[in-house]
Coordinates of C-alpha atoms in Angstrom, one line a residue:
R227 CA 127.5 -17.3 -139.7
G228 CA 128.0 -21.0 -139.3
P229 CA 125.5 -23.7 -138.6
A230 CA 126.2 -23.4 -134.9
A231 CA 123.8 -21.2 -133.1
R232 CA 125.3 -18.1 -131.3
V233 CA 123.9 -15.4 -129.1
V234 CA 125.3 -11.9 -129.7
L235 CA 124.5 -8.6 -127.8
A236 CA 124.9 -6.1 -130.5
A237 CA 124.7 -2.8 -128.5
V238 CA 123.3 -1.3 -125.3
G239 CA 119.6 -1.6 -125.3
Q240 CA 119.6 -4.0 -128.3
E241 CA 119.5 -7.7 -127.7
S242 CA 119.4 -10.3 -130.5
I243 CA 119.7 -14.0 -130.9
T244 CA 121.3 -15.2 -134.1
A245 CA 119.9 -18.6 -135.0
P246 CA 120.7 -20.9 -137.8
G247 CA 119.3 -19.7 -141.1
G248 CA 119.5 -16.0 -140.0
Q249 CA 116.4 -15.8 -138.0
L250 CA 116.3 -13.3 -135.1
G251 CA 114.7 -13.9 -131.8
R252 CA 113.9 -11.9 -128.6
G253 CA 114.1 -12.9 -124.9
V254 CA 117.7 -12.4 -123.8
E255 CA 118.0 -10.1 -120.8
R256 CA 119.9 -6.9 -121.2
G257 CA 123.6 -7.1 -120.3
C258 CA 124.0 -10.9 -120.7
H259 CA 125.6 -13.1 -123.3
V260 CA 124.3 -16.6 -123.9
S261 CA 126.6 -18.6 -126.2
Q262 CA 126.9 -22.2 -127.2
R263 CA 130.5 -21.8 -128.2
P264 CA 132.9 -23.0 -125.6
G265 CA 135.4 -20.3 -124.3
L266 CA 133.0 -17.3 -124.6
V267 CA 132.6 -15.4 -121.3
T268 CA 129.5 -13.4 -120.4
R269 CA 129.7 -9.7 -119.4
A270 CA 128.1 -10.4 -116.0
Q271 CA 130.7 -13.1 -115.3
T272 CA 133.5 -10.6 -116.1
K273 CA 132.1 -8.0 -113.7
Q274 CA 131.7 -10.5 -110.9
E275 CA 135.2 -11.8 -111.2
A276 CA 136.6 -8.2 -111.3
A277 CA 134.7 -7.4 -108.1
E278 CA 136.1 -10.5 -106.4
D279 CA 139.6 -9.8 -107.4
G280 CA 139.6 -6.4 -105.8
P281 CA 140.8 -3.0 -107.1
P282 CA 143.2 -2.9 -110.1
W283 CA 146.9 -3.1 -109.6
G284 CA 148.5 0.2 -108.4
A285 CA 145.2 1.9 -107.1
E286 CA 146.4 1.8 -103.5
D287 CA 149.7 3.3 -104.3
Q288 CA 148.0 6.0 -106.3
G289 CA 145.8 6.9 -103.3
A290 CA 148.7 7.0 -101.0
G291 CA 150.5 9.3 -103.4
H292 CA 147.6 11.7 -103.4
E293 CA 147.5 11.8 -99.6
A294 CA 151.2 12.5 -99.4
E295 CA 150.9 15.4 -101.9
A296 CA 148.0 17.0 -100.0
A297 CA 150.0 16.8 -96.8
R298 CA 153.0 18.4 -98.4
V299 CA 150.9 21.3 -99.8
G300 CA 149.2 21.9 -96.5
S301 CA 152.5 21.9 -94.7
A302 CA 153.9 24.5 -97.2
K303 CA 150.9 26.7 -96.7
Q304 CA 151.2 26.6 -92.9
T305 CA 154.9 27.4 -93.1
K306 CA 154.2 30.4 -95.3
A307 CA 151.5 31.7 -92.9
E308 CA 153.8 31.4 -89.9
K309 CA 156.6 33.2 -91.8
K310 CA 154.3 36.1 -92.7
K311 CA 153.1 36.3 -89.1
A312 CA 156.7 36.4 -87.8
E313 CA 157.5 39.2 -90.3
K314 CA 154.6 41.3 -89.1
K315 CA 155.6 40.8 -85.4
K316 CA 159.1 41.8 -86.2
A317 CA 157.9 45.0 -88.0
R318 CA 155.8 45.9 -85.0
R319 CA 158.7 45.5 -82.7
K320 CA 160.8 47.6 -84.9
A321 CA 158.2 50.4 -85.1
R322 CA 157.8 50.4 -81.3
A323 CA 161.5 50.6 -80.8
E324 CA 161.8 53.6 -83.2
A325 CA 158.9 55.4 -81.4
E326 CA 160.6 54.8 -78.0
A327 CA 163.9 56.1 -79.4
A328 CA 162.2 59.2 -80.8
A329 CA 160.5 59.9 -77.5
G330 CA 163.7 59.4 -75.6
S331 CA 165.6 61.7 -77.8
G332 CA 163.0 64.5 -77.4
G333 CA 162.2 64.6 -81.1
G334 CA 165.9 64.7 -82.2
S335 CA 167.8 62.3 -84.5
S336 CA 168.0 58.5 -83.9
S337 CA 171.6 58.9 -82.7
K338 CA 170.2 60.5 -79.5
A339 CA 168.1 57.5 -78.6
G340 CA 170.0 57.0 -75.4
A341 CA 169.3 60.5 -74.1
K342 CA 167.4 60.8 -70.9
R343 CA 163.7 61.1 -71.1
K344 CA 161.8 64.1 -69.8
P345 CA 160.2 63.4 -66.4
A346 CA 156.5 62.7 -66.6
P347 CA 154.2 65.3 -65.1
A348 CA 152.6 64.6 -61.8
P349 CA 149.1 62.9 -61.7
A350 CA 147.4 66.1 -60.5
E351 CA 148.9 68.1 -63.4
V352 CA 147.8 65.5 -65.9
E353 CA 144.2 65.7 -64.7
S354 CA 144.1 69.5 -64.9
Q355 CA 145.8 70.0 -68.2
G356 CA 143.3 70.4 -71.0
A357 CA 140.3 69.4 -68.7
L358 CA 136.9 71.0 -69.2
D359 CA 135.2 72.6 -66.2
P360 CA 131.9 70.7 -65.8
V361 CA 130.3 73.9 -64.5
M362 CA 131.3 76.4 -67.2
L363 CA 132.1 73.8 -70.0
L364 CA 135.3 75.8 -70.7
P365 CA 139.0 74.7 -70.4
I366 CA 140.3 75.2 -66.8
P367 CA 142.9 78.1 -66.9
L368 CA 146.5 77.3 -66.2
G369 CA 147.4 77.9 -62.6
A370 CA 143.8 77.9 -61.4
A371 CA 142.9 76.1 -58.1
T372 CA 141.3 72.8 -58.8
W373 CA 139.4 70.1 -56.9
V374 CA 139.0 66.5 -58.0
F375 CA 135.8 64.6 -57.2
E376 CA 135.6 60.8 -57.5
R377 CA 132.2 59.5 -58.6
P378 CA 130.7 56.3 -57.2
N379 CA 131.7 54.5 -60.4
G380 CA 135.3 55.4 -59.9
T381 CA 135.5 58.2 -62.5
R382 CA 137.6 61.2 -61.4
V383 CA 136.4 64.7 -62.5
T384 CA 138.4 67.9 -62.1
Y385 CA 136.6 71.1 -61.2
D386 CA 137.7 74.7 -61.2
L387 CA 137.4 75.4 -57.4
E388 CA 136.2 79.0 -57.8
T389 CA 133.4 78.2 -60.3
L390 CA 132.3 75.2 -58.2
V391 CA 132.0 77.3 -55.0
E392 CA 130.2 80.0 -57.0
Y393 CA 127.8 77.4 -58.4
F394 CA 127.0 76.1 -54.9
H395 CA 126.2 79.5 -53.5
K396 CA 124.3 80.9 -56.5
T397 CA 122.1 77.9 -57.2
G398 CA 121.8 76.1 -53.9
D399 CA 122.1 72.9 -55.8
F400 CA 124.6 70.6 -54.2
S401 CA 124.7 67.9 -56.9
E402 CA 126.9 67.4 -59.9
P403 CA 125.9 69.5 -62.9
E404 CA 126.6 66.6 -65.3
T405 CA 125.3 63.5 -63.6
R406 CA 123.1 65.0 -60.9
V407 CA 124.8 62.8 -58.4
P408 CA 124.5 64.5 -54.9
F409 CA 127.7 65.6 -53.3
P410 CA 128.1 63.8 -50.0
E411 CA 129.0 65.9 -46.9
C412 CA 132.5 64.5 -46.9
A413 CA 133.0 65.9 -50.4
L414 CA 131.8 69.3 -49.3
K415 CA 134.1 69.2 -46.3
S416 CA 137.0 68.5 -48.8
V417 CA 135.9 71.6 -50.8
D418 CA 136.0 73.8 -47.7
A419 CA 139.5 72.4 -46.8
A420 CA 140.7 73.1 -50.4
C421 CA 139.4 76.7 -50.2
A422 CA 141.3 77.2 -46.9
T423 CA 144.6 76.2 -48.5
V424 CA 144.3 78.5 -51.5
P425 CA 146.7 81.4 -51.2
G426 CA 146.5 85.0 -52.3
T427 CA 143.4 87.1 -53.3
L428 CA 141.7 84.0 -54.8
G429 CA 141.8 82.3 -51.4
E430 CA 140.4 85.4 -49.8
R431 CA 137.5 85.6 -52.2
L432 CA 136.7 81.9 -51.7
R433 CA 136.7 82.1 -47.9
A434 CA 134.6 85.3 -48.0
K435 CA 131.7 83.3 -49.6
G436 CA 131.4 81.0 -46.6
S437 CA 131.4 77.3 -46.1
V438 CA 129.6 75.2 -48.7
L439 CA 128.8 72.6 -46.1
E440 CA 127.0 75.1 -43.9
A441 CA 125.1 76.4 -46.9
K442 CA 123.8 72.9 -47.6
Q443 CA 122.7 72.5 -44.0
N444 CA 120.7 75.7 -44.2
P445 CA 118.3 75.2 -47.1
A446 CA 116.0 78.1 -46.0
R447 CA 118.4 80.6 -47.5
F448 CA 117.9 79.2 -51.0
K449 CA 114.1 79.0 -50.8
D450 CA 113.5 82.3 -52.6
R451 CA 116.1 81.4 -55.2
H452 CA 114.4 78.1 -55.9
F453 CA 111.0 79.7 -56.3
R454 CA 112.4 82.3 -58.7
R455 CA 114.1 79.6 -60.8
D456 CA 111.0 77.5 -61.0
A457 CA 108.9 80.5 -61.9
L458 CA 111.3 81.5 -64.8
S459 CA 111.2 77.9 -66.1
G460 CA 107.4 77.9 -66.1
L461 CA 107.3 81.2 -67.9
E462 CA 109.7 79.9 -70.5
R463 CA 107.6 76.8 -71.1
C464 CA 104.4 78.9 -71.6
A465 CA 106.2 81.2 -74.0
G466 CA 107.5 78.2 -75.9
E467 CA 104.0 76.9 -76.4
V468 CA 102.9 80.2 -77.8
V469 CA 105.8 80.2 -80.2
A470 CA 104.8 76.7 -81.4
E471 CA 101.3 78.0 -82.1
M472 CA 102.9 80.8 -84.2
C473 CA 104.7 78.2 -86.3
E474 CA 101.5 76.3 -86.7
V475 CA 99.8 79.4 -88.1
V476 CA 102.8 80.1 -90.5
E477 CA 102.9 76.5 -91.8
L478 CA 99.2 75.5 -91.9
E479 CA 97.1 78.6 -92.3
E480 CA 96.0 79.1 -95.9
D481 CA 93.9 82.3 -95.3
L482 CA 96.2 85.3 -94.9
E483 CA 93.6 87.5 -93.2
A484 CA 92.6 84.8 -90.7
G485 CA 96.3 84.1 -89.9
Q486 CA 97.0 87.8 -89.3
L487 CA 94.0 88.2 -87.0
R488 CA 95.0 85.2 -84.9
L489 CA 98.6 86.4 -84.6
C490 CA 97.8 90.0 -83.7
L491 CA 94.8 89.5 -81.5
E492 CA 95.7 86.2 -79.6
L493 CA 99.3 85.1 -79.9
F494 CA 101.4 88.2 -80.1
P495 CA 99.9 89.9 -76.9
L496 CA 100.2 86.7 -74.9
F497 CA 103.8 86.1 -75.9
A498 CA 104.8 89.7 -75.2
D499 CA 103.4 89.5 -71.7
L500 CA 105.2 86.3 -70.8
F501 CA 108.5 87.4 -72.3
N502 CA 108.5 90.8 -70.6
Q503 CA 108.0 89.0 -67.2
I504 CA 111.1 86.9 -67.9
D505 CA 113.1 89.9 -69.1
A506 CA 112.2 91.8 -65.9
E507 CA 113.7 89.1 -63.7
D508 CA 116.7 88.0 -65.7
N509 CA 118.0 89.8 -68.8
Q510 CA 120.5 87.2 -69.8
Y511 CA 118.1 84.3 -69.4
A512 CA 115.5 86.3 -71.5
A513 CA 118.1 86.8 -74.3
M514 CA 118.9 83.1 -74.4
C515 CA 115.2 82.2 -74.6
M516 CA 114.7 84.7 -77.4
E517 CA 117.6 83.2 -79.4
H518 CA 116.1 79.8 -79.0
F519 CA 112.6 80.9 -80.0
T520 CA 113.9 82.7 -83.1
S521 CA 115.9 79.7 -84.3
F522 CA 112.9 77.4 -83.7
V523 CA 110.6 79.7 -85.8
R524 CA 113.1 79.6 -88.7
G525 CA 113.6 75.9 -88.5
P526 CA 116.8 73.8 -88.9
P527 CA 119.1 74.5 -91.9
N528 CA 118.1 71.3 -93.7
R529 CA 114.4 71.8 -93.3
R530 CA 113.3 75.4 -93.0
T531 CA 109.8 76.4 -91.9
V532 CA 107.3 76.3 -94.8
D533 CA 105.7 79.8 -95.3
R534 CA 102.4 79.4 -96.9
C535 CA 101.0 83.0 -96.8
G536 CA 104.1 85.1 -96.1
L537 CA 103.5 85.3 -92.3
L538 CA 107.0 84.0 -91.4
D539 CA 108.6 87.4 -91.8
V540 CA 105.8 89.0 -89.8
V541 CA 106.6 86.7 -86.8
L542 CA 110.3 87.2 -87.1
L543 CA 109.9 91.0 -87.2
F544 CA 107.7 90.8 -84.1
L545 CA 110.3 88.7 -82.2
S546 CA 113.1 91.2 -83.0
Q547 CA 110.9 94.1 -81.8
I548 CA 110.2 92.3 -78.6
E549 CA 113.9 91.6 -78.0
G550 CA 114.9 95.2 -78.7
G551 CA 112.2 96.5 -76.3
R552 CA 110.3 98.3 -79.1
A553 CA 107.1 96.4 -78.6
S554 CA 105.2 95.3 -75.5
H555 CA 101.8 93.7 -74.6
F556 CA 100.4 97.2 -74.2
S557 CA 100.9 97.8 -77.9
F558 CA 98.2 95.4 -78.8

């Protein structure tokens, strides 16, 4: 406000030059003060001096304090985690000790922890207890004669000796029923040796069947059995195809009369002929096949067969009559 000229930066983005007489002018760059009065310092000069002087007093101490605090917190967390881990390890040791004490006392109180433990059963007993016979898929009876076979991968399998010998002589198949791994001759020799050491009437029955090694070396005696087995399997496959066609008629045929004609004139007579051939050779095998066929026609419990024209009951009635012997291919 005096006669002397001054330059003032009023605000950010607004520059003004105050000249004598109150006239305003433009041209001062943003962020700078230009003054004719001695002692006034421009903003750019202040920032430059501050940068040359370095950080304000106490900044380094403050950063060091933050680092120390972070190190202290991290150490506390690590100590807490180690403490929790040690407590868990201690609890596991305690539980293991209690379990060993309970086993040593025979299920009694903890005061009997020092009692003598029961002797562990022999390895042969461990293998036979609760084991399933791979031939019959039933638990091996207690006291039955057993034979242990070691597979090429090192797995040990326990067999009921009587059912294994019966399996060899009945089927003529000298391979494992589970893996189809052929039994080597040394294994068959071991079976013969085990049969020779079985006492009582069971040993007499086993020895009366003959040597399994000699049976393998004479395949001609099983030629007729193999042919019979293959023939029954072929008949079952053919009958299964006919049953599948019956299901197709039940699910897809929309004309009731056409479906009845196809069933009665084509499918029923063919199935009856095939099934009667199976039944004439092996009754048990035929019964198992019929059970499978009936369950296939009904469908699984979660997705039963769709009956469009009411032919499902007709097919099931026919199968039940065939199984009971009340119908044959001559009836058609």
